[in-house]
């Protein structure tokens, strides 16, 4: 019998304990400098204008309260995933993220980059300082991931095997450089990149499943996937579920906490109702992320 999904956030620890897990590993959490975070939340407040749908942020809380929420949920490891929208931002975002992670041992130290001449230098500095995951947002940054300025960056990340969480699908808004084609081109150049395709590549689910099947180090994260909110806007074809099951070792829990329009528990319940079984849930909610980041058992 399958473990019943959580009914609310207070029920989340019961859920992962009954699955036999020591907690959750969430690869898609954001902690940003306060002014940047405020601007992100202001954008979501105007979501009706931007997306044509309301997006009420569920956890618009001070940093310490957000950390406390994750602790109560049992999220044992998570990144901060900064991302720039223009040149000249990445290095100082990386500095802020390094300081924030240093104060909180549960955080996977995160960094980012942008197509600019300085990128190879500050990416090398971040790697030397112990960064464990990078974040790239093709839609917000509005750049082609195949930009020649990033060739040495991708080559170094392919060499080190450092995971890169990359928002490259065309949801919730299509961008000039979103979609599977730029990523397919990038992977042709750097087939050993350890990419984590954010949001399962929504809405181009099928094409990003293709890439994950073709390249053994491509992962998919579940951020907002299969939730009621997303299913209304970008539904997932149930016929694709067997392929998602077959890729269970490379699907990772992601949530987009704190800027989600529903409780955290709903993301977990949405994954449970896919009907892929408790073994799939154990792999996705904890084991795959723990293995990717070398976390202790």
Short mmCIF file of C-alpha atoms in Angstrom, two decimals, residues 1-258:
data_model
loop_
_atom_site.label_atom_id
_atom_site.label_comp_id
_atom_site.label_asym_id
_atom_site.label_seq_id
_atom_site.Cartn_x
_atom_site.Cartn_y
_atom_site.Cartn_z
CA UNK A 1 0.00 0.00 0.00
CA UNK A 2 1.32 3.43 -0.93
CA UNK A 3 2.11 5.98 1.76
CA UNK A 4 -0.74 8.53 1.95
CA UNK A 5 0.34 11.96 0.66
CA UNK A 6 0.61 14.89 3.09
CA UNK A 7 -2.57 16.84 3.70
CA UNK A 8 -0.77 20.03 4.77
CA UNK A 9 2.67 21.31 5.73
CA UNK A 10 2.39 19.98 9.29
CA UNK A 11 1.88 16.51 7.82
CA UNK A 12 4.98 16.58 5.61
CA UNK A 13 7.36 15.01 8.18
CA UNK A 14 4.93 12.11 8.65
CA UNK A 15 4.96 11.57 4.88
CA UNK A 16 8.72 11.31 4.44
CA UNK A 17 9.15 9.27 7.63
CA UNK A 18 6.60 6.71 6.43
CA UNK A 19 8.55 6.50 3.18
CA UNK A 20 11.58 5.58 5.31
CA UNK A 21 13.51 8.76 4.49
CA UNK A 22 15.68 10.93 6.77
CA UNK A 23 14.14 14.06 5.26
CA UNK A 24 13.88 15.83 1.92
CA UNK A 25 16.52 17.15 -0.48
CA UNK A 26 15.11 20.06 -2.49
CA UNK A 27 17.31 21.20 -5.38
CA UNK A 28 15.21 24.26 -6.30
CA UNK A 29 14.94 26.71 -3.40
CA UNK A 30 15.70 30.43 -3.64
CA UNK A 31 17.25 32.71 -1.06
CA UNK A 32 18.17 36.05 -2.61
CA UNK A 33 19.52 39.37 -1.32
CA UNK A 34 16.61 41.20 0.37
CA UNK A 35 16.23 43.92 -2.27
CA UNK A 36 16.32 41.35 -5.08
CA UNK A 37 13.83 39.12 -3.27
CA UNK A 38 11.47 42.06 -2.78
CA UNK A 39 11.55 42.78 -6.51
CA UNK A 40 10.81 39.15 -7.33
CA UNK A 41 7.80 39.16 -5.02
CA UNK A 42 6.60 42.47 -6.48
CA UNK A 43 6.71 40.83 -9.92
CA UNK A 44 4.51 37.99 -8.70
CA UNK A 45 2.10 40.45 -7.12
CA UNK A 46 1.47 41.68 -10.67
CA UNK A 47 1.23 38.15 -12.07
CA UNK A 48 -2.19 38.77 -13.57
CA UNK A 49 -0.52 41.32 -15.85
CA UNK A 50 2.56 39.20 -16.58
CA UNK A 51 1.07 35.70 -16.79
CA UNK A 52 -2.68 36.18 -17.05
CA UNK A 53 -3.14 34.34 -13.74
CA UNK A 54 -2.89 35.22 -10.06
CA UNK A 55 0.27 34.06 -8.27
CA UNK A 56 -0.18 34.59 -4.52
CA UNK A 57 3.21 33.91 -2.92
CA UNK A 58 2.72 31.41 -0.10
CA UNK A 59 5.80 32.21 1.99
CA UNK A 60 6.61 35.97 1.79
CA UNK A 61 8.45 35.79 5.11
CA UNK A 62 11.69 37.16 6.59
CA UNK A 63 14.77 34.99 6.02
CA UNK A 64 14.83 33.44 9.48
CA UNK A 65 11.18 32.45 9.24
CA UNK A 66 11.68 30.89 5.81
CA UNK A 67 14.59 28.87 7.15
CA UNK A 68 12.41 27.76 10.05
CA UNK A 69 9.65 26.64 7.67
CA UNK A 70 12.10 24.46 5.73
CA UNK A 71 13.42 23.01 8.97
CA UNK A 72 9.89 22.10 10.13
CA UNK A 73 9.18 20.50 6.76
CA UNK A 74 12.31 18.38 7.11
CA UNK A 75 14.24 19.74 4.12
CA UNK A 76 17.74 18.64 5.09
CA UNK A 77 19.60 20.25 2.19
CA UNK A 78 18.79 22.98 -0.32
CA UNK A 79 20.55 25.63 -2.46
CA UNK A 80 19.99 29.38 -2.73
CA UNK A 81 20.04 29.57 -6.57
CA UNK A 82 20.79 33.23 -7.34
CA UNK A 83 20.36 34.40 -10.93
CA UNK A 84 21.16 37.71 -12.69
CA UNK A 85 18.97 39.48 -15.23
CA UNK A 86 21.82 41.56 -16.66
CA UNK A 87 25.59 41.79 -16.87
CA UNK A 88 27.51 42.87 -13.77
CA UNK A 89 25.23 41.15 -11.25
CA UNK A 90 26.52 37.60 -11.02
CA UNK A 91 29.72 38.16 -9.06
CA UNK A 92 28.06 40.09 -6.22
CA UNK A 93 25.15 37.62 -6.13
CA UNK A 94 27.75 34.90 -5.70
CA UNK A 95 29.41 36.79 -2.86
CA UNK A 96 26.10 37.26 -1.06
CA UNK A 97 25.17 33.60 -1.53
CA UNK A 98 28.57 32.48 -0.19
CA UNK A 99 28.14 34.53 2.97
CA UNK A 100 24.56 33.29 3.46
CA UNK A 101 25.53 29.64 2.99
CA UNK A 102 28.47 29.99 5.38
CA UNK A 103 26.03 30.82 8.18
CA UNK A 104 23.70 27.87 7.49
CA UNK A 105 25.22 24.38 7.12
CA UNK A 106 22.12 22.88 5.52
CA UNK A 107 22.56 25.12 2.45
CA UNK A 108 24.25 23.82 -0.68
CA UNK A 109 26.52 26.69 -1.61
CA UNK A 110 25.25 28.15 -4.87
CA UNK A 111 26.46 30.53 -7.57
CA UNK A 112 25.45 31.80 -10.99
CA UNK A 113 26.90 33.30 -14.17
CA UNK A 114 25.99 35.44 -17.17
CA UNK A 115 27.52 35.73 -20.66
CA UNK A 116 30.16 38.38 -19.95
CA UNK A 117 33.96 38.44 -20.25
CA UNK A 118 34.42 38.09 -16.49
CA UNK A 119 32.36 34.89 -16.24
CA UNK A 120 35.19 32.33 -16.52
CA UNK A 121 37.11 34.12 -13.75
CA UNK A 122 34.32 34.35 -11.17
CA UNK A 123 33.06 30.84 -11.97
CA UNK A 124 36.57 29.50 -11.35
CA UNK A 125 36.71 31.46 -8.08
CA UNK A 126 33.35 30.03 -7.03
CA UNK A 127 34.44 26.48 -7.79
CA UNK A 128 37.71 26.94 -5.90
CA UNK A 129 35.70 28.25 -2.92
CA UNK A 130 33.50 25.16 -2.81
CA UNK A 131 30.35 26.03 -4.75
CA UNK A 132 28.27 22.88 -5.21
CA UNK A 133 25.56 24.02 -7.63
CA UNK A 134 25.05 26.80 -10.18
CA UNK A 135 21.81 28.40 -11.34
CA UNK A 136 21.13 29.73 -14.83
CA UNK A 137 17.86 31.38 -15.88
CA UNK A 138 17.73 31.63 -19.66
CA UNK A 139 14.30 33.26 -19.62
CA UNK A 140 15.03 36.01 -17.07
CA UNK A 141 18.58 36.56 -18.31
CA UNK A 142 17.38 36.59 -21.94
CA UNK A 143 20.55 35.02 -23.37
CA UNK A 144 21.46 32.06 -25.52
CA UNK A 145 23.22 29.41 -23.40
CA UNK A 146 25.41 28.75 -26.45
CA UNK A 147 26.86 32.29 -26.31
CA UNK A 148 30.58 32.08 -27.09
CA UNK A 149 31.39 34.00 -23.90
CA UNK A 150 30.18 30.98 -21.94
CA UNK A 151 32.17 28.31 -23.83
CA UNK A 152 34.99 28.23 -21.24
CA UNK A 153 32.46 28.20 -18.41
CA UNK A 154 30.56 25.22 -19.77
CA UNK A 155 33.84 23.42 -20.51
CA UNK A 156 34.98 23.88 -16.90
CA UNK A 157 31.62 22.77 -15.48
CA UNK A 158 31.62 19.72 -17.73
CA UNK A 159 35.09 18.89 -16.43
CA UNK A 160 34.15 19.30 -12.76
CA UNK A 161 30.72 17.70 -13.06
CA UNK A 162 29.19 20.49 -10.97
CA UNK A 163 25.38 20.46 -11.23
CA UNK A 164 23.73 23.40 -13.00
CA UNK A 165 20.04 24.02 -12.36
CA UNK A 166 18.89 25.69 -15.56
CA UNK A 167 15.50 27.25 -16.29
CA UNK A 168 15.33 26.75 -20.05
CA UNK A 169 11.77 25.67 -20.81
CA UNK A 170 9.29 28.12 -22.27
CA UNK A 171 7.04 28.29 -19.20
CA UNK A 172 5.54 30.34 -17.77
CA UNK A 173 6.52 32.73 -20.60
CA UNK A 174 8.32 31.94 -23.84
CA UNK A 175 11.59 33.79 -24.28
CA UNK A 176 13.81 34.38 -27.30
CA UNK A 177 16.22 31.65 -26.17
CA UNK A 178 13.96 29.22 -24.27
CA UNK A 179 12.94 25.77 -25.40
CA UNK A 180 14.75 22.53 -26.17
CA UNK A 181 16.70 23.64 -29.26
CA UNK A 182 19.32 25.81 -27.48
CA UNK A 183 19.84 23.11 -24.86
CA UNK A 184 20.21 20.40 -27.49
CA UNK A 185 22.87 22.54 -29.14
CA UNK A 186 24.66 23.11 -25.85
CA UNK A 187 24.68 19.40 -25.06
CA UNK A 188 26.03 18.57 -28.49
CA UNK A 189 29.06 20.70 -27.58
CA UNK A 190 29.27 19.54 -23.95
CA UNK A 191 27.55 16.14 -23.65
CA UNK A 192 28.87 15.46 -20.13
CA UNK A 193 27.33 18.51 -18.51
CA UNK A 194 25.52 17.74 -15.25
CA UNK A 195 22.40 19.76 -16.06
CA UNK A 196 19.27 19.85 -13.93
CA UNK A 197 16.40 20.97 -16.17
CA UNK A 198 14.17 23.12 -13.96
CA UNK A 199 10.41 22.59 -13.94
CA UNK A 200 10.86 19.39 -15.99
CA UNK A 201 11.27 21.78 -18.95
CA UNK A 202 7.61 22.80 -18.92
CA UNK A 203 5.72 23.07 -21.16
CA UNK A 204 8.10 21.19 -23.50
CA UNK A 205 8.00 18.09 -21.28
CA UNK A 206 8.36 15.57 -24.09
CA UNK A 207 11.39 17.23 -25.66
CA UNK A 208 13.24 17.57 -22.37
CA UNK A 209 12.48 13.94 -21.54
CA UNK A 210 14.12 13.19 -24.89
CA UNK A 211 17.27 15.05 -23.81
CA UNK A 212 17.38 13.29 -20.45
CA UNK A 213 17.10 9.93 -22.21
CA UNK A 214 19.85 10.87 -24.65
CA UNK A 215 22.37 12.35 -22.19
CA UNK A 216 23.14 10.34 -19.07
CA UNK A 217 24.04 13.35 -16.88
CA UNK A 218 20.92 15.37 -17.64
CA UNK A 219 18.49 15.48 -14.72
CA UNK A 220 14.97 16.89 -14.39
CA UNK A 221 13.60 18.73 -11.36
CA UNK A 222 9.98 18.66 -10.31
CA UNK A 223 9.57 22.36 -9.53
CA UNK A 224 5.84 23.19 -9.75
CA UNK A 225 5.35 20.05 -11.83
CA UNK A 226 1.96 18.29 -11.69
CA UNK A 227 0.49 20.81 -9.23
CA UNK A 228 -3.06 22.04 -9.73
CA UNK A 229 -1.69 25.49 -10.58
CA UNK A 230 0.58 24.19 -13.35
CA UNK A 231 -1.83 21.61 -14.70
CA UNK A 232 -4.29 24.40 -15.47
CA UNK A 233 -1.69 26.27 -17.51
CA UNK A 234 0.77 23.65 -18.82
CA UNK A 235 -0.70 20.14 -18.39
CA UNK A 236 1.49 17.04 -18.50
CA UNK A 237 0.39 14.26 -20.86
CA UNK A 238 -0.29 11.17 -18.70
CA UNK A 239 1.06 9.05 -21.55
CA UNK A 240 4.54 10.35 -20.64
CA UNK A 241 4.44 8.94 -17.09
CA UNK A 242 6.18 5.64 -17.98
CA UNK A 243 9.13 7.62 -19.33
CA UNK A 244 9.25 9.63 -16.12
CA UNK A 245 9.22 6.38 -14.17
CA UNK A 246 12.07 4.96 -16.25
CA UNK A 247 14.15 8.07 -15.47
CA UNK A 248 13.57 7.80 -11.71
CA UNK A 249 17.32 7.95 -10.90
CA UNK A 250 17.58 11.38 -12.56
CA UNK A 251 14.43 13.12 -11.34
CA UNK A 252 15.00 15.47 -8.40
CA UNK A 253 12.64 17.19 -6.01
CA UNK A 254 12.35 20.91 -6.69
CA UNK A 255 9.78 23.29 -5.23
CA UNK A 256 10.59 26.97 -5.98
CA UNK A 257 10.12 27.74 -2.27
CA UNK A 258 9.32 30.40 -1.13
#
